[in-house]
PDB file of C-alpha atoms in Angstrom:
ATOM      1  CA  MET A   1     -17.825   3.882  28.920  1.00 93.00           C
ATOM      2  CA  ARG A   2     -14.608   5.309  27.514  1.00 98.00           C
ATOM      3  CA  TRP A   3     -14.101   9.043  28.017  1.00 98.00           C
ATOM      4  CA  LEU A   4     -11.773  11.519  26.331  1.00 98.00           C
ATOM      5  CA  VAL A   5     -11.273  14.934  27.948  1.00 98.00           C
ATOM      6  CA  THR A   6      -9.741  17.731  25.888  1.00 98.00           C
ATOM      7  CA  GLY A   7      -8.159  20.722  27.619  1.00 98.00           C
ATOM      8  CA  ALA A   8      -7.257  18.420  30.501  1.00 98.00           C
ATOM      9  CA  GLY A   9      -4.501  20.760  31.662  1.00 96.00           C
ATOM     10  CA  GLY A  10      -7.007  23.444  32.618  1.00 96.00           C
ATOM     11  CA  MET A  11      -9.040  23.924  35.767  1.00 97.00           C
ATOM     12  CA  LEU A  12     -12.211  22.130  34.698  1.00 98.00           C
ATOM     13  CA  GLY A  13     -10.419  19.591  32.526  1.00 98.00           C
ATOM     14  CA  HIS A  14      -8.223  18.565  35.449  1.00 97.00           C
ATOM     15  CA  ASP A  15     -11.250  18.132  37.710  1.00 98.00           C
ATOM     16  CA  MET A  16     -13.088  16.245  34.971  1.00 98.00           C
ATOM     17  CA  VAL A  17     -10.337  13.635  34.743  1.00 98.00           C
ATOM     18  CA  GLU A  18     -10.158  13.371  38.539  1.00 98.00           C
ATOM     19  CA  GLU A  19     -13.922  12.912  38.841  1.00 98.00           C
ATOM     20  CA  LEU A  20     -14.089  10.181  36.213  1.00 98.00           C
ATOM     21  CA  ARG A  21     -11.106   8.318  37.660  1.00 98.00           C
ATOM     22  CA  ALA A  22     -12.697   8.457  41.116  1.00 98.00           C
ATOM     23  CA  ARG A  23     -15.766   6.788  39.606  1.00 98.00           C
ATOM     24  CA  GLY A  24     -13.645   4.051  38.058  1.00 98.00           C
ATOM     25  CA  GLU A  25     -14.356   5.238  34.511  1.00 98.00           C
ATOM     26  CA  PRO A  26     -11.766   4.661  31.758  1.00 98.00           C
ATOM     27  CA  VAL A  27     -10.652   8.198  30.884  1.00 98.00           C
ATOM     28  CA  THR A  28      -7.896   9.799  28.845  1.00 98.00           C
ATOM     29  CA  GLY A  29      -7.078  13.444  29.481  1.00 98.00           C
ATOM     30  CA  LEU A  30      -5.242  15.402  26.794  1.00 98.00           C
ATOM     31  CA  ASP A  31      -3.923  18.922  27.339  1.00 97.00           C
ATOM     32  CA  HIS A  32      -3.197  21.394  24.545  1.00 95.00           C
ATOM     33  CA  GLY A  33       0.290  19.986  24.022  1.00 96.00           C
ATOM     34  CA  ALA A  34      -1.147  16.527  23.430  1.00 97.00           C
ATOM     35  CA  LEU A  35      -4.157  17.590  21.346  1.00 98.00           C
ATOM     36  CA  ASP A  36      -4.715  20.779  19.379  1.00 97.00           C
ATOM     37  CA  VAL A  37      -8.485  20.809  18.831  1.00 98.00           C
ATOM     38  CA  THR A  38      -8.070  23.095  15.822  1.00 98.00           C
ATOM     39  CA  SER A  39      -6.042  20.477  13.904  1.00 98.00           C
ATOM     40  CA  PRO A  40      -8.151  18.048  11.834  1.00 98.00           C
ATOM     41  CA  ASP A  41      -5.351  15.489  11.726  1.00 98.00           C
ATOM     42  CA  ALA A  42      -4.699  15.681  15.463  1.00 98.00           C
ATOM     43  CA  VAL A  43      -8.380  15.328  16.341  1.00 98.00           C
ATOM     44  CA  ASP A  44      -8.813  12.379  13.979  1.00 98.00           C
ATOM     45  CA  ARG A  45      -5.742  10.625  15.389  1.00 98.00           C
ATOM     46  CA  ALA A  46      -6.940  11.111  18.972  1.00 98.00           C
ATOM     47  CA  LEU A  47     -10.385   9.658  18.363  1.00 98.00           C
ATOM     48  CA  ALA A  48      -8.961   6.814  16.268  1.00 98.00           C
ATOM     49  CA  ALA A  49      -6.450   5.973  19.008  1.00 97.00           C
ATOM     50  CA  TYR A  50      -8.756   6.108  22.035  1.00 97.00           C
ATOM     51  CA  HIS A  51     -12.186   5.262  20.564  1.00 97.00           C
ATOM     52  CA  PRO A  52     -14.094   7.256  23.198  1.00 98.00           C
ATOM     53  CA  ASP A  53     -17.788   6.813  23.804  1.00 98.00           C
ATOM     54  CA  VAL A  54     -17.945  10.383  25.150  1.00 98.00           C
ATOM     55  CA  VAL A  55     -15.713  13.361  24.410  1.00 98.00           C
ATOM     56  CA  VAL A  56     -15.790  16.236  26.912  1.00 98.00           C
ATOM     57  CA  ASN A  57     -14.426  19.415  25.353  1.00 98.00           C
ATOM     58  CA  CYS A  58     -12.870  21.585  28.051  1.00 98.00           C
ATOM     59  CA  ALA A  59     -10.394  23.166  25.625  1.00 98.00           C
ATOM     60  CA  ALA A  60     -11.018  26.896  25.280  1.00 97.00           C
ATOM     61  CA  TYR A  61      -9.458  30.272  24.636  1.00 97.00           C
ATOM     62  CA  THR A  62     -10.403  32.010  27.892  1.00 96.00           C
ATOM     63  CA  ALA A  63      -8.358  35.223  27.714  1.00 96.00           C
ATOM     64  CA  VAL A  64     -11.447  37.442  27.589  1.00 97.00           C
ATOM     65  CA  ASP A  65      -9.617  40.739  27.136  1.00 97.00           C
ATOM     66  CA  ASP A  66      -7.062  39.403  24.646  1.00 97.00           C
ATOM     67  CA  ALA A  67      -9.905  38.090  22.487  1.00 98.00           C
ATOM     68  CA  GLU A  68     -10.963  41.678  21.829  1.00 97.00           C
ATOM     69  CA  LYS A  69      -7.640  42.242  20.051  1.00 96.00           C
ATOM     70  CA  ASP A  70      -7.440  38.865  18.297  1.00 96.00           C
ATOM     71  CA  GLU A  71     -10.955  37.517  17.803  1.00 98.00           C
ATOM     72  CA  ARG A  72      -9.867  35.318  14.912  1.00 97.00           C
ATOM     73  CA  ARG A  73      -7.453  33.394  17.147  1.00 97.00           C
ATOM     74  CA  ALA A  74     -10.125  32.981  19.802  1.00 98.00           C
ATOM     75  CA  LEU A  75     -12.603  31.833  17.159  1.00 98.00           C
ATOM     76  CA  ARG A  76     -10.274  29.080  15.969  1.00 98.00           C
ATOM     77  CA  VAL A  77     -10.231  27.523  19.438  1.00 98.00           C
ATOM     78  CA  ASN A  78     -13.713  28.393  20.688  1.00 98.00           C
ATOM     79  CA  GLY A  79     -15.645  28.092  17.441  1.00 98.00           C
ATOM     80  CA  ASP A  80     -13.768  26.046  14.843  1.00 98.00           C
ATOM     81  CA  GLY A  81     -12.358  23.553  17.355  1.00 98.00           C
ATOM     82  CA  PRO A  82     -15.711  22.420  18.781  1.00 98.00           C
ATOM     83  CA  GLY A  83     -17.129  22.134  15.267  1.00 98.00           C
ATOM     84  CA  LEU A  84     -14.196  19.961  14.230  1.00 98.00           C
ATOM     85  CA  LEU A  85     -14.600  17.754  17.294  1.00 98.00           C
ATOM     86  CA  ALA A  86     -18.314  17.352  16.596  1.00 98.00           C
ATOM     87  CA  HIS A  87     -17.699  16.488  12.949  1.00 98.00           C
ATOM     88  CA  THR A  88     -15.081  13.891  13.881  1.00 98.00           C
ATOM     89  CA  CYS A  89     -17.370  12.424  16.543  1.00 98.00           C
ATOM     90  CA  THR A  90     -19.838  11.566  13.779  1.00 97.00           C
ATOM     91  CA  THR A  91     -17.149   9.475  12.077  1.00 96.00           C
ATOM     92  CA  TYR A  92     -16.299   7.535  15.241  1.00 97.00           C
ATOM     93  CA  GLU A  93     -19.854   7.405  16.646  1.00 96.00           C
ATOM     94  CA  ALA A  94     -18.859   9.263  19.779  1.00 97.00           C
ATOM     95  CA  ARG A  95     -20.972  11.629  21.830  1.00 98.00           C
ATOM     96  CA  LEU A  96     -19.784  15.133  22.670  1.00 98.00           C
ATOM     97  CA  ILE A  97     -20.257  17.353  25.705  1.00 98.00           C
ATOM     98  CA  HIS A  98     -19.043  20.875  25.001  1.00 98.00           C
ATOM     99  CA  VAL A  99     -18.447  23.386  27.805  1.00 98.00           C
ATOM    100  CA  SER A 100     -19.681  26.934  27.191  1.00 98.00           C
ATOM    101  CA  THR A 101     -20.254  30.131  29.145  1.00 98.00           C
ATOM    102  CA  ASP A 102     -22.642  32.783  30.444  1.00 98.00           C
ATOM    103  CA  TYR A 103     -20.916  35.274  28.095  1.00 98.00           C
ATOM    104  CA  VAL A 104     -23.194  34.118  25.262  1.00 98.00           C
ATOM    105  CA  PHE A 105     -25.882  36.308  26.877  1.00 98.00           C
ATOM    106  CA  ALA A 106     -26.016  40.103  26.961  1.00 97.00           C
ATOM    107  CA  GLY A 107     -25.486  40.203  30.720  1.00 97.00           C
ATOM    108  CA  ASP A 108     -28.138  42.862  31.334  1.00 96.00           C
ATOM    109  CA  ALA A 109     -31.035  40.735  32.578  1.00 97.00           C
ATOM    110  CA  ARG A 110     -32.614  40.951  36.018  1.00 94.00           C
ATOM    111  CA  THR A 111     -33.833  37.364  36.298  1.00 97.00           C
ATOM    112  CA  PRO A 112     -31.857  34.152  35.683  1.00 98.00           C
ATOM    113  CA  TYR A 113     -31.139  33.247  32.074  1.00 98.00           C
ATOM    114  CA  ALA A 114     -32.999  30.125  30.939  1.00 97.00           C
ATOM    115  CA  GLU A 115     -31.370  27.716  28.519  1.00 97.00           C
ATOM    116  CA  ASN A 116     -33.587  28.934  25.687  1.00 96.00           C
ATOM    117  CA  HIS A 117     -33.172  32.655  26.397  1.00 97.00           C
ATOM    118  CA  PRO A 118     -32.058  34.548  23.263  1.00 97.00           C
ATOM    119  CA  THR A 119     -28.289  34.855  23.052  1.00 98.00           C
ATOM    120  CA  ASP A 120     -26.684  38.247  22.511  1.00 97.00           C
ATOM    121  CA  PRO A 121     -22.958  38.246  23.311  1.00 98.00           C
ATOM    122  CA  ARG A 122     -21.356  41.647  23.891  1.00 97.00           C
ATOM    123  CA  THR A 123     -17.708  40.548  23.709  1.00 98.00           C
ATOM    124  CA  ALA A 124     -15.429  38.771  21.254  1.00 98.00           C
ATOM    125  CA  TYR A 125     -15.057  35.942  23.749  1.00 98.00           C
ATOM    126  CA  GLY A 126     -18.827  35.544  23.983  1.00 98.00           C
ATOM    127  CA  ARG A 127     -19.237  35.602  20.206  1.00 98.00           C
ATOM    128  CA  THR A 128     -16.616  32.906  19.708  1.00 98.00           C
ATOM    129  CA  LYS A 129     -18.107  30.686  22.411  1.00 98.00           C
ATOM    130  CA  LEU A 130     -21.545  31.047  20.845  1.00 98.00           C
ATOM    131  CA  ALA A 131     -20.051  30.052  17.490  1.00 98.00           C
ATOM    132  CA  GLY A 132     -18.775  26.884  19.155  1.00 98.00           C
ATOM    133  CA  GLU A 133     -22.193  26.079  20.578  1.00 98.00           C
ATOM    134  CA  ARG A 134     -23.829  26.465  17.183  1.00 98.00           C
ATOM    135  CA  ALA A 135     -21.162  24.412  15.414  1.00 98.00           C
ATOM    136  CA  VAL A 136     -21.648  21.501  17.828  1.00 98.00           C
ATOM    137  CA  LEU A 137     -25.434  21.578  17.612  1.00 97.00           C
ATOM    138  CA  ASP A 138     -25.315  21.834  13.809  1.00 97.00           C
ATOM    139  CA  GLU A 139     -22.839  18.980  13.352  1.00 96.00           C
ATOM    140  CA  LEU A 140     -24.061  16.624  16.079  1.00 96.00           C
ATOM    141  CA  PRO A 141     -27.596  17.628  17.102  1.00 96.00           C
ATOM    142  CA  ALA A 142     -28.788  14.291  18.489  1.00 95.00           C
ATOM    143  CA  ALA A 143     -25.589  13.162  20.212  1.00 97.00           C
ATOM    144  CA  SER A 144     -24.260  16.287  21.914  1.00 97.00           C
ATOM    145  CA  ALA A 145     -24.864  18.498  24.917  1.00 97.00           C
ATOM    146  CA  ILE A 146     -23.812  22.060  25.652  1.00 98.00           C
ATOM    147  CA  VAL A 147     -22.988  22.674  29.308  1.00 98.00           C
ATOM    148  CA  ARG A 148     -22.892  26.372  30.163  1.00 98.00           C
ATOM    149  CA  THR A 149     -21.220  27.467  33.350  1.00 98.00           C
ATOM    150  CA  ALA A 150     -19.932  30.695  34.923  1.00 98.00           C
ATOM    151  CA  TRP A 151     -17.689  32.219  37.591  1.00 98.00           C
ATOM    152  CA  LEU A 152     -15.560  29.083  37.898  1.00 98.00           C
ATOM    153  CA  TYR A 153     -12.908  28.612  40.538  1.00 98.00           C
ATOM    154  CA  GLY A 154     -10.965  25.461  41.353  1.00 97.00           C
ATOM    155  CA  VAL A 155      -7.990  23.865  43.010  1.00 96.00           C
ATOM    156  CA  HIS A 156      -5.954  23.910  39.807  1.00 93.00           C
ATOM    157  CA  GLY A 157      -5.157  27.057  37.846  1.00 90.00           C
ATOM    158  CA  ARG A 158      -5.835  30.732  38.357  1.00 93.00           C
ATOM    159  CA  SER A 159      -9.166  31.999  39.647  1.00 96.00           C
ATOM    160  CA  PHE A 160     -10.709  34.894  41.548  1.00 97.00           C
ATOM    161  CA  VAL A 161     -10.793  32.811  44.734  1.00 98.00           C
ATOM    162  CA  ARG A 162      -7.090  32.034  44.530  1.00 97.00           C
ATOM    163  CA  THR A 163      -6.338  35.712  43.895  1.00 97.00           C
ATOM    164  CA  MET A 164      -8.289  36.674  47.021  1.00 98.00           C
ATOM    165  CA  ILE A 165      -6.344  34.122  49.079  1.00 97.00           C
ATOM    166  CA  GLU A 166      -3.097  35.678  47.877  1.00 96.00           C
ATOM    167  CA  LEU A 167      -4.274  39.259  48.430  1.00 97.00           C
ATOM    168  CA  GLU A 168      -5.537  38.527  51.947  1.00 97.00           C
ATOM    169  CA  ALA A 169      -2.002  37.500  52.853  1.00 94.00           C
ATOM    170  CA  SER A 170      -0.307  40.467  51.204  1.00 95.00           C
ATOM    171  CA  ARG A 171      -2.571  43.541  51.540  1.00 97.00           C
ATOM    172  CA  ASP A 172      -4.333  45.356  54.335  1.00 97.00           C
ATOM    173  CA  THR A 173      -7.403  46.094  52.198  1.00 98.00           C
ATOM    174  CA  VAL A 174      -8.698  44.914  48.831  1.00 98.00           C
ATOM    175  CA  ASP A 175     -11.059  46.773  46.476  1.00 98.00           C
ATOM    176  CA  VAL A 176     -13.562  44.438  44.767  1.00 98.00           C
ATOM    177  CA  VAL A 177     -16.338  45.082  42.253  1.00 98.00           C
ATOM    178  CA  ASP A 178     -19.836  45.083  43.757  1.00 98.00           C
ATOM    179  CA  ASP A 179     -22.000  45.760  40.677  1.00 97.00           C
ATOM    180  CA  GLN A 180     -21.536  42.462  38.815  1.00 98.00           C
ATOM    181  CA  ARG A 181     -23.739  39.587  39.940  1.00 98.00           C
ATOM    182  CA  GLY A 182     -23.355  35.896  39.235  1.00 98.00           C
ATOM    183  CA  GLN A 183     -22.961  32.401  40.676  1.00 98.00           C
ATOM    184  CA  PRO A 184     -19.576  31.422  42.142  1.00 98.00           C
ATOM    185  CA  THR A 185     -19.099  27.816  41.024  1.00 98.00           C
ATOM    186  CA  TRP A 186     -16.592  25.170  42.058  1.00 98.00           C
ATOM    187  CA  SER A 187     -15.287  23.438  38.946  1.00 98.00           C
ATOM    188  CA  ALA A 188     -15.447  20.074  40.725  1.00 98.00           C
ATOM    189  CA  ASP A 189     -19.242  20.439  40.938  1.00 98.00           C
ATOM    190  CA  VAL A 190     -19.452  21.027  37.184  1.00 98.00           C
ATOM    191  CA  ALA A 191     -17.252  17.984  36.559  1.00 98.00           C
ATOM    192  CA  ALA A 192     -19.595  15.842  38.676  1.00 98.00           C
ATOM    193  CA  LEU A 193     -22.637  17.011  36.713  1.00 98.00           C
ATOM    194  CA  ILE A 194     -20.930  16.285  33.383  1.00 98.00           C
ATOM    195  CA  ALA A 195     -20.014  12.810  34.608  1.00 98.00           C
ATOM    196  CA  ASP A 196     -23.679  12.225  35.465  1.00 97.00           C
ATOM    197  CA  LEU A 197     -24.813  13.638  32.139  1.00 97.00           C
ATOM    198  CA  GLY A 198     -22.443  11.700  29.891  1.00 96.00           C
ATOM    199  CA  PRO A 199     -24.239   8.330  29.792  1.00 95.00           C
ATOM    200  CA  ARG A 200     -27.508  10.060  28.869  1.00 95.00           C
ATOM    201  CA  VAL A 201     -26.280  12.135  25.938  1.00 95.00           C
ATOM    202  CA  GLY A 202     -27.609  10.747  22.687  1.00 89.00           C
ATOM    203  CA  ARG A 203     -30.016   8.443  24.478  1.00 86.00           C
ATOM    204  CA  ASP A 204     -32.552  10.586  26.277  1.00 84.00           C
ATOM    205  CA  THR A 205     -30.689  13.903  26.487  1.00 87.00           C
ATOM    206  CA  SER A 206     -29.229  16.471  24.096  1.00 89.00           C
ATOM    207  CA  GLY A 207     -29.144  20.262  23.814  1.00 95.00           C
ATOM    208  CA  ILE A 208     -28.232  22.854  26.431  1.00 97.00           C
ATOM    209  CA  VAL A 209     -27.886  22.406  30.200  1.00 97.00           C
ATOM    210  CA  HIS A 210     -26.799  25.073  32.685  1.00 98.00           C
ATOM    211  CA  ALA A 211     -24.338  23.994  35.372  1.00 98.00           C
ATOM    212  CA  THR A 212     -23.493  26.386  38.192  1.00 98.00           C
ATOM    213  CA  ASP A 213     -23.726  26.334  41.948  1.00 98.00           C
ATOM    214  CA  SER A 214     -26.918  27.934  43.261  1.00 97.00           C
ATOM    215  CA  GLY A 215     -27.579  31.304  44.823  1.00 97.00           C
ATOM    216  CA  GLU A 216     -26.275  34.701  43.748  1.00 97.00           C
ATOM    217  CA  ALA A 217     -23.416  36.961  44.758  1.00 98.00           C
ATOM    218  CA  THR A 218     -21.320  39.869  43.597  1.00 98.00           C
ATOM    219  CA  TRP A 219     -17.544  39.605  43.397  1.00 98.00           C
ATOM    220  CA  TYR A 220     -17.496  41.702  46.566  1.00 98.00           C
ATOM    221  CA  ASP A 221     -19.754  39.171  48.327  1.00 98.00           C
ATOM    222  CA  LEU A 222     -17.513  36.322  47.208  1.00 98.00           C
ATOM    223  CA  ALA A 223     -14.354  38.082  48.355  1.00 98.00           C
ATOM    224  CA  ARG A 224     -15.844  38.762  51.792  1.00 98.00           C
ATOM    225  CA  GLU A 225     -16.803  35.096  52.127  1.00 98.00           C
ATOM    226  CA  VAL A 226     -13.274  34.012  51.208  1.00 98.00           C
ATOM    227  CA  PHE A 227     -11.829  36.351  53.851  1.00 98.00           C
ATOM    228  CA  ARG A 228     -14.323  35.089  56.436  1.00 98.00           C
ATOM    229  CA  LEU A 229     -13.455  31.442  55.763  1.00 98.00           C
ATOM    230  CA  LEU A 230      -9.760  32.299  56.047  1.00 97.00           C
ATOM    231  CA  GLY A 231     -10.405  33.761  59.508  1.00 97.00           C
ATOM    232  CA  ALA A 232      -9.735  37.293  58.263  1.00 98.00           C
ATOM    233  CA  ASP A 233     -11.867  40.402  58.775  1.00 98.00           C
ATOM    234  CA  PRO A 234     -14.319  40.650  55.831  1.00 98.00           C
ATOM    235  CA  ASP A 235     -14.408  44.422  56.282  1.00 98.00           C
ATOM    236  CA  ARG A 236     -10.917  44.534  54.794  1.00 98.00           C
ATOM    237  CA  VAL A 237     -12.745  44.035  51.470  1.00 98.00           C
ATOM    238  CA  ARG A 238     -14.053  47.344  50.123  1.00 98.00           C
ATOM    239  CA  PRO A 239     -16.815  47.641  47.484  1.00 98.00           C
ATOM    240  CA  VAL A 240     -16.174  49.543  44.253  1.00 98.00           C
ATOM    241  CA  THR A 241     -17.915  49.847  40.885  1.00 97.00           C
ATOM    242  CA  SER A 242     -16.767  48.324  37.610  1.00 96.00           C
ATOM    243  CA  GLU A 243     -15.458  51.738  36.604  1.00 95.00           C
ATOM    244  CA  ALA A 244     -12.596  51.224  39.062  1.00 95.00           C
ATOM    245  CA  PHE A 245     -11.261  48.376  36.911  1.00 94.00           C
ATOM    246  CA  PRO A 246     -11.739  49.282  33.220  1.00 93.00           C
ATOM    247  CA  ARG A 247     -11.227  46.319  30.879  1.00 94.00           C
ATOM    248  CA  PRO A 248     -11.066  45.970  27.078  1.00 95.00           C
ATOM    249  CA  ALA A 249     -13.971  43.490  27.266  1.00 96.00           C
ATOM    250  CA  PRO A 250     -16.981  44.620  29.319  1.00 94.00           C
ATOM    251  CA  ARG A 251     -17.951  42.174  32.060  1.00 96.00           C
ATOM    252  CA  PRO A 252     -21.602  41.123  32.290  1.00 96.00           C
ATOM    253  CA  ALA A 253     -23.495  42.938  35.012  1.00 97.00           C
ATOM    254  CA  TYR A 254     -25.737  39.899  35.498  1.00 98.00           C
ATOM    255  CA  SER A 255     -24.595  36.313  34.888  1.00 96.00           C
ATOM    256  CA  VAL A 256     -27.085  34.187  36.820  1.00 98.00           C
ATOM    257  CA  LEU A 257     -28.089  31.017  34.938  1.00 98.00           C
ATOM    258  CA  ALA A 258     -31.414  29.257  35.546  1.00 97.00           C
ATOM    259  CA  GLN A 259     -31.225  25.565  36.418  1.00 93.00           C
ATOM    260  CA  SER A 260     -34.654  24.522  35.120  1.00 92.00           C
ATOM    261  CA  ARG A 261     -33.510  21.971  32.515  1.00 94.00           C
ATOM    262  CA  ARG A 262     -31.086  20.383  34.952  1.00 94.00           C
ATOM    263  CA  GLN A 263     -34.004  19.825  37.294  1.00 92.00           C
ATOM    264  CA  ARG A 264     -36.291  18.476  34.566  1.00 93.00           C
ATOM    265  CA  LEU A 265     -33.637  15.941  33.581  1.00 93.00           C
ATOM    266  CA  GLY A 266     -33.437  14.707  37.171  1.00 93.00           C
ATOM    267  CA  LEU A 267     -29.756  15.620  37.550  1.00 94.00           C
ATOM    268  CA  ALA A 268     -28.380  16.402  40.999  1.00 93.00           C
ATOM    269  CA  ARG A 269     -29.656  19.670  42.415  1.00 94.00           C
ATOM    270  CA  ALA A 270     -27.081  22.467  42.485  1.00 96.00           C
ATOM    271  CA  ARG A 271     -25.782  23.191  45.967  1.00 96.00           C
ATOM    272  CA  ASP A 272     -25.427  26.662  47.424  1.00 98.00           C
ATOM    273  CA  TRP A 273     -22.255  28.445  46.398  1.00 98.00           C
ATOM    274  CA  ARG A 274     -21.297  29.103  50.022  1.00 98.00           C
ATOM    275  CA  THR A 275     -21.475  25.389  50.860  1.00 98.00           C
ATOM    276  CA  ALA A 276     -19.261  24.548  47.892  1.00 98.00           C
ATOM    277  CA  LEU A 277     -16.759  27.293  48.733  1.00 98.00           C
ATOM    278  CA  HIS A 278     -16.545  26.108  52.337  1.00 98.00           C
ATOM    279  CA  GLU A 279     -15.506  22.656  51.110  1.00 98.00           C
ATOM    280  CA  ALA A 280     -13.216  23.856  48.331  1.00 98.00           C
ATOM    281  CA  LEU A 281     -11.298  26.649  50.064  1.00 97.00           C
ATOM    282  CA  PRO A 282      -8.969  24.542  52.252  1.00 97.00           C
ATOM    283  CA  ARG A 283      -7.850  22.591  49.175  1.00 96.00           C
ATOM    284  CA  ILE A 284      -7.350  25.753  47.112  1.00 97.00           C
ATOM    285  CA  ARG A 285      -5.440  27.429  49.939  1.00 95.00           C
ATOM    286  CA  LYS A 286      -3.199  24.385  50.357  1.00 93.00           C
ATOM    287  CA  GLU A 287      -2.415  24.349  46.639  1.00 92.00           C
ATOM    288  CA  THR A 288      -1.838  28.110  46.652  1.00 88.00           C
ATOM    289  CA  LEU A 289       0.644  27.870  49.506  1.00 84.00           C
ATOM    290  CA  ARG A 290       2.366  24.914  47.850  1.00 83.00           C
ATOM    291  CA  GLU A 291       2.968  26.937  44.691  1.00 77.00           C
ATOM    292  CA  THR A 292       4.065  30.119  46.483  1.00 69.00           C
ATOM    293  CA  PRO A 293       7.863  30.520  46.323  1.00 64.00           C
TER     294      PRO A 293
END
C-alpha cells in the first residue's frame, strides 16, 4: 500500500511517517510547506504525483485560543481542507483517514463519549473540527474513517508533558489544573492504530473510531506522574481549578472517549496511559534536552 501523510511536520504526522516506515510501508510525508490542504491545485498535484492508496490527514489548525478570534481561518484548515482532500480522493480512488478531536463534544459528560454520542462543540476549534468530520463523511462515506483522539503528547513538538519536563527543571513548584479530566495519549500509539486501520478502510471499515490510551486522569494527575518518572517529588505539583488559568476558549471538563468501536473492529486494545508515558518519557526528555539552548 502507498501512504500519503499530510501535516507530517507535526507531532502525530511525524510519528505516523515513522510508524509506517518501521513497518516497511511506502510512505510520503508532506508538511504544510510542501502541501497546503486548503489549495485545490496543491492537493490535486500531490495525489496525482504520489498515487496513494491511503491518505492520512494530520494537517490541522490546533491553536485553540486563536481560533476564537479567527474562526474563519481555522475553518479553512480544519473544515474546508478535509473536505477538499476527500473530494480529491474520489478522483484518484484513494481512501482517507482524517484525524479529529474530543472538542467536537460538549465536554460536560460524566461517562465516556461513545462514537455515536451527539456532538455539541463549545469552541471555535471544536466547531471547525466537526465541520471537517462532516465534510469527509459527506464526500467519501464508504472509503473514509474519522479517528478522534485527545490529550496528545509526543517526542516531536510542544505538549503538556514536555512543558512539565521543562518546569520541573526550572521551578520549585508548579500549579496544575485538577478539574479537567481526560486520557493522556502518546501520539505514537495513535499512529500505530491508524497504521492498523488503513488497510481496512473502504473494505470492511468506515466511519468514526476513537483512539486514545486507556484510563483517566486530570492534568494534575498527569503532571505528578511526569515528576515521579523524572525522579522528582510529585508534591511539588499543586492542584488548582480552571479559574486559575482563564483562556479565551473554555477547556472541556470531561474528555474521556469510549473505545467500544475499536474493540468491535478487533483493533489492538488501548494500553493504560501510565504504561505509555513510562515508555515515552525518556525519549521526550532526551529530545527536550537536545533542543534546550
